[in-house]
Amino acid sequence: DTGVSQDPRHKITKRGQNVTFRCDPISEHNRLYWYRQTLGQGPEFLTYFQNEAQLEKSRLLSDRFSAERPKGSFSTLEIQRTEQGDSAMYLCASRQTSNEQFFGPGTRLTVL
Amino acid sequence: GDSVTQMEGPVTLSEEAFLTINCTYTATGYPSLFWYVQYPGEGLQLLLKATKADDKGSNKGFEATYRKETTSFHLEKGSVQVSDSAVYFCALSGDSSYKLIFGSGTRLLVRP
């Protein structure tokens, strides 16, 4: 499968713990995006990378959130000191030159 | 800022009925417009897109026309099938980041 992959698919954690998600984009896609989707809502933009450079961060991305894309390939999204309000589906998408973003299956985070 | 508003669901139709899901947008420039679909248990998939005024996007019997004068991109299908049951998201991409701004989604349920 050459699509966007995300790991893990599900994560249950206790409040205050740190979690890290991984996204592997489609090979050679230079842009990678993170979104967050809560129940009954559309995805909301969090941040994006062009190659290894993080070019934009949403105001939704508090100081507890950090994202990296070393070497411009896979990306990680870390949430420190998780809160119940962080419970959501975290989506990753990648894009090359066409206008289409290809989405991964998402990581569902539940904070107890 | 840019935003997307789409009709609330759920929309319940009988098989072979005509479908319209309304979508309007607010944007400062000339955005590209998209419809994404999320089938049960699956990730977001691009359904169709339009990149400039009066363009018509079409795929799998679905159509939407980019109407600049009414800032709308309504989704239509002449005859829905049970397999069309899903959540449909209208989205725009309005700047050089190509990040997507989504509406809240409309759930469609088609009954046999």
PDB file of C-alpha atoms in Angstrom:
ATOM      1  CA  ASP A   1       0.000   0.000   0.000  1.00  0.00           C
ATOM      2  CA  THR A   2       1.529   3.313  -1.039  1.00  0.00           C
ATOM      3  CA  GLY A   3      -0.954   5.584   0.715  1.00  0.00           C
ATOM      4  CA  VAL A   4      -0.508   7.719   3.812  1.00  0.00           C
ATOM      5  CA  SER A   5      -0.082   5.611   6.933  1.00  0.00           C
ATOM      6  CA  GLN A   6      -0.452   6.571  10.575  1.00  0.00           C
ATOM      7  CA  ASP A   7       0.591   4.820  13.738  1.00  0.00           C
ATOM      8  CA  PRO A   8      -0.916   3.950  16.120  1.00  0.00           C
ATOM      9  CA  ARG A   9      -4.505   3.782  14.951  1.00  0.00           C
ATOM     10  CA  HIS A  10      -5.803   4.057  18.482  1.00  0.00           C
ATOM     11  CA  LYS A  11      -4.240   5.404  21.659  1.00  0.00           C
ATOM     12  CA  ILE A  12      -5.741   5.467  25.128  1.00  0.00           C
ATOM     13  CA  THR A  13      -3.828   7.395  27.748  1.00  0.00           C
ATOM     14  CA  LYS A  14      -4.294   8.910  31.161  1.00  0.00           C
ATOM     15  CA  ARG A  15      -4.482  12.625  31.674  1.00  0.00           C
ATOM     16  CA  GLY A  16      -1.042  14.135  32.152  1.00  0.00           C
ATOM     17  CA  GLN A  17       0.810  11.539  30.070  1.00  0.00           C
ATOM     18  CA  ASN A  18       2.733  12.326  26.897  1.00  0.00           C
ATOM     19  CA  VAL A  19       1.819  10.734  23.582  1.00  0.00           C
ATOM     20  CA  THR A  20       3.486  10.655  20.171  1.00  0.00           C
ATOM     21  CA  PHE A  21       1.924   9.853  16.822  1.00  0.00           C
ATOM     22  CA  ARG A  22       3.663   9.042  13.580  1.00  0.00           C
ATOM     23  CA  CYS A  23       2.687   9.771  10.002  1.00  0.00           C
ATOM     24  CA  ASP A  24       4.334   8.319   6.896  1.00  0.00           C
ATOM     25  CA  PRO A  25       3.317  10.322   3.826  1.00  0.00           C
ATOM     26  CA  ILE A  26       3.171   9.135   0.263  1.00  0.00           C
ATOM     27  CA  SER A  27       6.723   8.834  -0.982  1.00  0.00           C
ATOM     28  CA  GLU A  28       8.052  12.016  -2.594  1.00  0.00           C
ATOM     29  CA  HIS A  29       5.180  14.166  -1.362  1.00  0.00           C
ATOM     30  CA  ASN A  30       6.915  17.301  -0.136  1.00  0.00           C
ATOM     31  CA  ARG A  31       4.032  18.740   1.889  1.00  0.00           C
ATOM     32  CA  LEU A  32       2.642  17.129   5.005  1.00  0.00           C
ATOM     33  CA  TYR A  33      -0.333  18.375   7.027  1.00  0.00           C
ATOM     34  CA  TRP A  34      -1.759  17.585  10.452  1.00  0.00           C
ATOM     35  CA  TYR A  35      -5.433  18.075  11.283  1.00  0.00           C
ATOM     36  CA  ARG A  36      -7.587  17.358  14.312  1.00  0.00           C
ATOM     37  CA  GLN A  37     -11.164  16.143  14.072  1.00  0.00           C
ATOM     38  CA  THR A  38     -13.539  16.022  17.003  1.00  0.00           C
ATOM     39  CA  LEU A  39     -16.816  14.118  17.003  1.00  0.00           C
ATOM     40  CA  GLY A  40     -19.389  15.634  14.692  1.00  0.00           C
ATOM     41  CA  GLN A  41     -17.030  18.267  13.313  1.00  0.00           C
ATOM     42  CA  GLY A  42     -14.895  18.702  10.262  1.00  0.00           C
ATOM     43  CA  PRO A  43     -11.106  18.424  10.464  1.00  0.00           C
ATOM     44  CA  GLU A  44      -9.279  21.514  11.721  1.00  0.00           C
ATOM     45  CA  PHE A  45      -5.826  22.462  10.481  1.00  0.00           C
ATOM     46  CA  LEU A  46      -3.003  22.191  13.018  1.00  0.00           C
ATOM     47  CA  THR A  47       0.283  22.587  11.139  1.00  0.00           C
ATOM     48  CA  TYR A  48       2.114  21.780   7.930  1.00  0.00           C
ATOM     49  CA  PHE A  49       5.586  21.060   6.621  1.00  0.00           C
ATOM     50  CA  GLN A  50       7.226  21.613   3.310  1.00  0.00           C
ATOM     51  CA  ASN A  51      10.015  19.071   3.283  1.00  0.00           C
ATOM     52  CA  GLU A  52      11.561  19.359   6.762  1.00  0.00           C
ATOM     53  CA  ALA A  53      10.498  22.968   7.403  1.00  0.00           C
ATOM     54  CA  GLN A  54       7.456  23.660   9.554  1.00  0.00           C
ATOM     55  CA  LEU A  55       5.916  26.632   7.757  1.00  0.00           C
ATOM     56  CA  GLU A  56       2.669  27.322   9.617  1.00  0.00           C
ATOM     57  CA  LYS A  57       1.095  26.503  12.964  1.00  0.00           C
ATOM     58  CA  SER A  58      -2.528  27.063  13.888  1.00  0.00           C
ATOM     59  CA  ARG A  59      -3.520  28.831  17.084  1.00  0.00           C
ATOM     60  CA  LEU A  60      -5.053  25.474  18.008  1.00  0.00           C
ATOM     61  CA  LEU A  61      -1.537  24.139  18.443  1.00  0.00           C
ATOM     62  CA  SER A  62      -0.813  25.032  22.054  1.00  0.00           C
ATOM     63  CA  ASP A  63       2.648  24.913  23.638  1.00  0.00           C
ATOM     64  CA  ARG A  64       1.951  21.321  24.680  1.00  0.00           C
ATOM     65  CA  PHE A  65       1.942  20.260  21.033  1.00  0.00           C
ATOM     66  CA  SER A  66       5.057  19.834  18.941  1.00  0.00           C
ATOM     67  CA  ALA A  67       5.544  18.423  15.483  1.00  0.00           C
ATOM     68  CA  GLU A  68       8.643  17.449  13.591  1.00  0.00           C
ATOM     69  CA  ARG A  69       9.535  16.138  10.173  1.00  0.00           C
ATOM     70  CA  PRO A  70      13.217  15.221  10.248  1.00  0.00           C
ATOM     71  CA  LYS A  71      14.768  14.700   6.834  1.00  0.00           C
ATOM     72  CA  GLY A  72      11.491  15.627   5.171  1.00  0.00           C
ATOM     73  CA  SER A  73      10.067  12.131   5.276  1.00  0.00           C
ATOM     74  CA  PHE A  74       7.872  10.873   8.139  1.00  0.00           C
ATOM     75  CA  SER A  75       6.464  13.245  10.741  1.00  0.00           C
ATOM     76  CA  THR A  76       5.706  12.979  14.446  1.00  0.00           C
ATOM     77  CA  LEU A  77       3.165  14.867  16.506  1.00  0.00           C
ATOM     78  CA  GLU A  78       3.747  14.907  20.260  1.00  0.00           C
ATOM     79  CA  ILE A  79       1.288  16.041  22.889  1.00  0.00           C
ATOM     80  CA  GLN A  80       2.711  16.663  26.348  1.00  0.00           C
ATOM     81  CA  ARG A  81       0.693  16.579  29.560  1.00  0.00           C
ATOM     82  CA  THR A  82      -2.443  15.413  27.783  1.00  0.00           C
ATOM     83  CA  GLU A  83      -5.832  16.794  28.789  1.00  0.00           C
ATOM     84  CA  GLN A  84      -9.290  15.332  28.247  1.00  0.00           C
ATOM     85  CA  GLY A  85      -9.936  18.057  25.683  1.00  0.00           C
ATOM     86  CA  ASP A  86      -7.175  16.575  23.528  1.00  0.00           C
ATOM     87  CA  SER A  87      -9.342  13.535  22.813  1.00  0.00           C
ATOM     88  CA  ALA A  88      -9.907  13.558  19.055  1.00  0.00           C
ATOM     89  CA  MET A  89      -8.946  11.950  15.761  1.00  0.00           C
ATOM     90  CA  TYR A  90      -5.586  13.222  14.527  1.00  0.00           C
ATOM     91  CA  LEU A  91      -5.311  13.145  10.760  1.00  0.00           C
ATOM     92  CA  CYS A  92      -2.279  13.392   8.552  1.00  0.00           C
ATOM     93  CA  ALA A  93      -2.336  14.278   4.863  1.00  0.00           C
ATOM     94  CA  SER A  94       0.311  14.709   2.196  1.00  0.00           C
ATOM     95  CA  ARG A  95       0.446  16.560  -1.082  1.00  0.00           C
ATOM     96  CA  GLN A  96       2.772  16.938  -4.028  1.00  0.00           C
ATOM     97  CA  THR A  97       2.088  19.285  -6.923  1.00  0.00           C
ATOM     98  CA  SER A  98      -1.533  18.447  -7.643  1.00  0.00           C
ATOM     99  CA  ASN A  99      -4.285  20.191  -5.749  1.00  0.00           C
ATOM    100  CA  GLU A 100      -5.271  17.046  -3.865  1.00  0.00           C
ATOM    101  CA  GLN A 101      -4.353  16.152  -0.307  1.00  0.00           C
ATOM    102  CA  PHE A 102      -4.288  12.428   0.465  1.00  0.00           C
ATOM    103  CA  PHE A 103      -5.372  11.539   3.969  1.00  0.00           C
ATOM    104  CA  GLY A 104      -4.263   8.763   6.263  1.00  0.00           C
ATOM    105  CA  PRO A 105      -6.678   6.699   8.381  1.00  0.00           C
ATOM    106  CA  GLY A 106      -6.048   8.807  11.467  1.00  0.00           C
ATOM    107  CA  THR A 107      -5.014   8.150  15.067  1.00  0.00           C
ATOM    108  CA  ARG A 108      -7.866   8.190  17.547  1.00  0.00           C
ATOM    109  CA  LEU A 109      -6.718   9.545  20.908  1.00  0.00           C
ATOM    110  CA  THR A 110      -8.738   8.989  24.069  1.00  0.00           C
ATOM    111  CA  VAL A 111      -7.579  10.761  27.219  1.00  0.00           C
ATOM    112  CA  LEU A 112      -9.060   9.328  30.402  1.00  0.00           C
TER     113      LEU A 112
ATOM    114  CA  GLY B   1     -10.797  34.445   8.142  1.00  0.00           C
ATOM    115  CA  ASP B   2     -11.845  31.935   5.542  1.00  0.00           C
ATOM    116  CA  SER B   3     -14.711  29.617   6.467  1.00  0.00           C
ATOM    117  CA  VAL B   4     -17.102  27.005   5.092  1.00  0.00           C
ATOM    118  CA  THR B   5     -20.725  26.493   6.062  1.00  0.00           C
ATOM    119  CA  GLN B   6     -22.648  23.422   5.042  1.00  0.00           C
ATOM    120  CA  MET B   7     -26.130  22.202   5.781  1.00  0.00           C
ATOM    121  CA  GLU B   8     -26.607  20.217   8.936  1.00  0.00           C
ATOM    122  CA  GLY B   9     -27.550  16.604   8.764  1.00  0.00           C
ATOM    123  CA  PRO B  10     -28.445  13.961   8.909  1.00  0.00           C
ATOM    124  CA  VAL B  11     -30.024  13.828   5.490  1.00  0.00           C
ATOM    125  CA  THR B  12     -32.134  10.726   5.020  1.00  0.00           C
ATOM    126  CA  LEU B  13     -33.224   9.735   1.510  1.00  0.00           C
ATOM    127  CA  SER B  14     -34.702   6.747  -0.215  1.00  0.00           C
ATOM    128  CA  GLU B  15     -32.673   5.007  -2.884  1.00  0.00           C
ATOM    129  CA  GLU B  16     -32.833   6.738  -6.297  1.00  0.00           C
ATOM    130  CA  ALA B  17     -33.856  10.066  -4.753  1.00  0.00           C
ATOM    131  CA  PHE B  18     -32.197  13.355  -5.774  1.00  0.00           C
ATOM    132  CA  LEU B  19     -29.529  14.693  -3.438  1.00  0.00           C
ATOM    133  CA  THR B  20     -28.484  18.250  -2.719  1.00  0.00           C
ATOM    134  CA  ILE B  21     -26.104  19.197   0.078  1.00  0.00           C
ATOM    135  CA  ASN B  22     -25.625  22.939   0.372  1.00  0.00           C
ATOM    136  CA  CYS B  23     -22.215  24.511   0.914  1.00  0.00           C
ATOM    137  CA  THR B  24     -21.293  28.197   1.052  1.00  0.00           C
ATOM    138  CA  TYR B  25     -17.932  29.731   1.741  1.00  0.00           C
ATOM    139  CA  THR B  26     -16.251  32.946   2.826  1.00  0.00           C
ATOM    140  CA  ALA B  27     -12.808  33.672   1.456  1.00  0.00           C
ATOM    141  CA  THR B  28     -10.724  36.750   0.750  1.00  0.00           C
ATOM    142  CA  GLY B  29      -9.177  35.496  -2.473  1.00  0.00           C
ATOM    143  CA  TYR B  30     -10.053  32.913  -5.088  1.00  0.00           C
ATOM    144  CA  PRO B  31     -10.022  29.574  -3.317  1.00  0.00           C
ATOM    145  CA  SER B  32     -10.145  26.082  -4.704  1.00  0.00           C
ATOM    146  CA  LEU B  33     -13.186  24.149  -3.539  1.00  0.00           C
ATOM    147  CA  PHE B  34     -13.524  20.485  -2.646  1.00  0.00           C
ATOM    148  CA  TRP B  35     -15.933  17.821  -1.536  1.00  0.00           C
ATOM    149  CA  TYR B  36     -14.470  15.040   0.575  1.00  0.00           C
ATOM    150  CA  VAL B  37     -16.330  11.889   1.632  1.00  0.00           C
ATOM    151  CA  GLN B  38     -15.811   9.704   4.677  1.00  0.00           C
ATOM    152  CA  TYR B  39     -17.364   6.253   4.434  1.00  0.00           C
ATOM    153  CA  PRO B  40     -18.006   4.356   7.680  1.00  0.00           C
ATOM    154  CA  GLY B  41     -14.726   3.124   9.130  1.00  0.00           C
ATOM    155  CA  GLU B  42     -12.616   4.694   6.386  1.00  0.00           C
ATOM    156  CA  GLY B  43     -10.468   7.775   5.940  1.00  0.00           C
ATOM    157  CA  LEU B  44     -11.261  10.971   4.071  1.00  0.00           C
ATOM    158  CA  GLN B  45     -11.311  10.654   0.294  1.00  0.00           C
ATOM    159  CA  LEU B  46     -11.475  13.409  -2.283  1.00  0.00           C
ATOM    160  CA  LEU B  47     -14.774  13.182  -4.151  1.00  0.00           C
ATOM    161  CA  LEU B  48     -14.457  16.148  -6.513  1.00  0.00           C
ATOM    162  CA  LYS B  49     -12.903  19.574  -6.833  1.00  0.00           C
ATOM    163  CA  ALA B  50     -13.105  22.864  -8.727  1.00  0.00           C
ATOM    164  CA  THR B  51     -10.345  25.418  -8.938  1.00  0.00           C
ATOM    165  CA  LYS B  52     -11.988  28.465 -10.499  1.00  0.00           C
ATOM    166  CA  ALA B  53     -15.351  30.137 -10.932  1.00  0.00           C
ATOM    167  CA  ASP B  54     -17.903  28.263 -13.077  1.00  0.00           C
ATOM    168  CA  ASP B  55     -15.844  25.066 -13.008  1.00  0.00           C
ATOM    169  CA  LYS B  56     -17.879  21.931 -12.483  1.00  0.00           C
ATOM    170  CA  GLY B  57     -16.343  19.056 -10.567  1.00  0.00           C
ATOM    171  CA  SER B  58     -17.799  15.600 -11.076  1.00  0.00           C
ATOM    172  CA  ASN B  59     -17.124  12.051  -9.951  1.00  0.00           C
ATOM    173  CA  LYS B  60     -19.177   8.885  -9.362  1.00  0.00           C
ATOM    174  CA  GLY B  61     -22.370  10.665 -10.459  1.00  0.00           C
ATOM    175  CA  PHE B  62     -21.835  13.553  -8.031  1.00  0.00           C
ATOM    176  CA  GLU B  63     -21.479  17.111  -9.325  1.00  0.00           C
ATOM    177  CA  ALA B  64     -20.773  20.534  -7.861  1.00  0.00           C
ATOM    178  CA  THR B  65     -20.379  23.886  -9.611  1.00  0.00           C
ATOM    179  CA  TYR B  66     -18.156  26.700  -8.310  1.00  0.00           C
ATOM    180  CA  ARG B  67     -20.472  29.710  -8.079  1.00  0.00           C
ATOM    181  CA  LYS B  68     -18.507  32.834  -7.265  1.00  0.00           C
ATOM    182  CA  GLU B  69     -21.511  35.154  -7.366  1.00  0.00           C
ATOM    183  CA  THR B  70     -23.273  33.181  -4.637  1.00  0.00           C
ATOM    184  CA  THR B  71     -20.068  31.874  -2.981  1.00  0.00           C
ATOM    185  CA  SER B  72     -21.505  28.376  -3.163  1.00  0.00           C
ATOM    186  CA  PHE B  73     -20.426  24.852  -4.113  1.00  0.00           C
ATOM    187  CA  HIS B  74     -23.502  22.701  -3.640  1.00  0.00           C
ATOM    188  CA  LEU B  75     -23.162  18.935  -4.051  1.00  0.00           C
ATOM    189  CA  GLU B  76     -25.762  17.140  -6.186  1.00  0.00           C
ATOM    190  CA  LYS B  77     -26.513  13.628  -7.365  1.00  0.00           C
ATOM    191  CA  GLY B  78     -29.449  12.633  -9.470  1.00  0.00           C
ATOM    192  CA  SER B  79     -30.044   9.172  -8.032  1.00  0.00           C
ATOM    193  CA  VAL B  80     -28.466   8.113  -4.752  1.00  0.00           C
ATOM    194  CA  GLN B  81     -27.631   4.549  -3.791  1.00  0.00           C
ATOM    195  CA  VAL B  82     -27.405   2.858  -0.413  1.00  0.00           C
ATOM    196  CA  SER B  83     -23.631   2.735  -0.907  1.00  0.00           C
ATOM    197  CA  ASP B  84     -23.540   6.567  -0.934  1.00  0.00           C
ATOM    198  CA  SER B  85     -24.300   6.603   2.800  1.00  0.00           C
ATOM    199  CA  ALA B  86     -21.397   8.510   4.328  1.00  0.00           C
ATOM    200  CA  VAL B  87     -20.374  11.855   5.771  1.00  0.00           C
ATOM    201  CA  TYR B  88     -19.681  14.550   3.190  1.00  0.00           C
ATOM    202  CA  PHE B  89     -17.367  17.497   3.880  1.00  0.00           C
ATOM    203  CA  CYS B  90     -17.118  20.690   1.876  1.00  0.00           C
ATOM    204  CA  ALA B  91     -13.700  22.356   2.041  1.00  0.00           C
ATOM    205  CA  LEU B  92     -11.691  25.211   0.588  1.00  0.00           C
ATOM    206  CA  SER B  93      -8.034  25.908   0.049  1.00  0.00           C
ATOM    207  CA  GLY B  94      -7.317  29.596  -0.191  1.00  0.00           C
ATOM    208  CA  ASP B  95      -3.645  30.414   0.232  1.00  0.00           C
ATOM    209  CA  SER B  96      -0.166  29.284  -0.662  1.00  0.00           C
ATOM    210  CA  SER B  97      -0.089  26.778   2.173  1.00  0.00           C
ATOM    211  CA  TYR B  98      -2.886  24.811   0.469  1.00  0.00           C
ATOM    212  CA  LYS B  99      -4.228  23.928   3.893  1.00  0.00           C
ATOM    213  CA  LEU B 100      -7.856  22.835   3.858  1.00  0.00           C
ATOM    214  CA  ILE B 101     -10.636  24.558   5.760  1.00  0.00           C
ATOM    215  CA  PHE B 102     -13.556  22.204   6.253  1.00  0.00           C
ATOM    216  CA  GLY B 103     -17.227  22.554   6.971  1.00  0.00           C
ATOM    217  CA  SER B 104     -18.729  20.566   9.806  1.00  0.00           C
ATOM    218  CA  GLY B 105     -19.875  17.713   7.582  1.00  0.00           C
ATOM    219  CA  THR B 106     -23.258  16.365   6.510  1.00  0.00           C
ATOM    220  CA  ARG B 107     -24.220  12.776   7.223  1.00  0.00           C
ATOM    221  CA  LEU B 108     -26.186  11.117   4.417  1.00  0.00           C
ATOM    222  CA  LEU B 109     -28.230   8.003   5.046  1.00  0.00           C
ATOM    223  CA  VAL B 110     -29.774   6.282   2.049  1.00  0.00           C
ATOM    224  CA  ARG B 111     -32.458   3.684   2.754  1.00  0.00           C
ATOM    225  CA  PRO B 112     -33.308   0.851   0.348  1.00  0.00           C
TER     226      PRO B 112
END
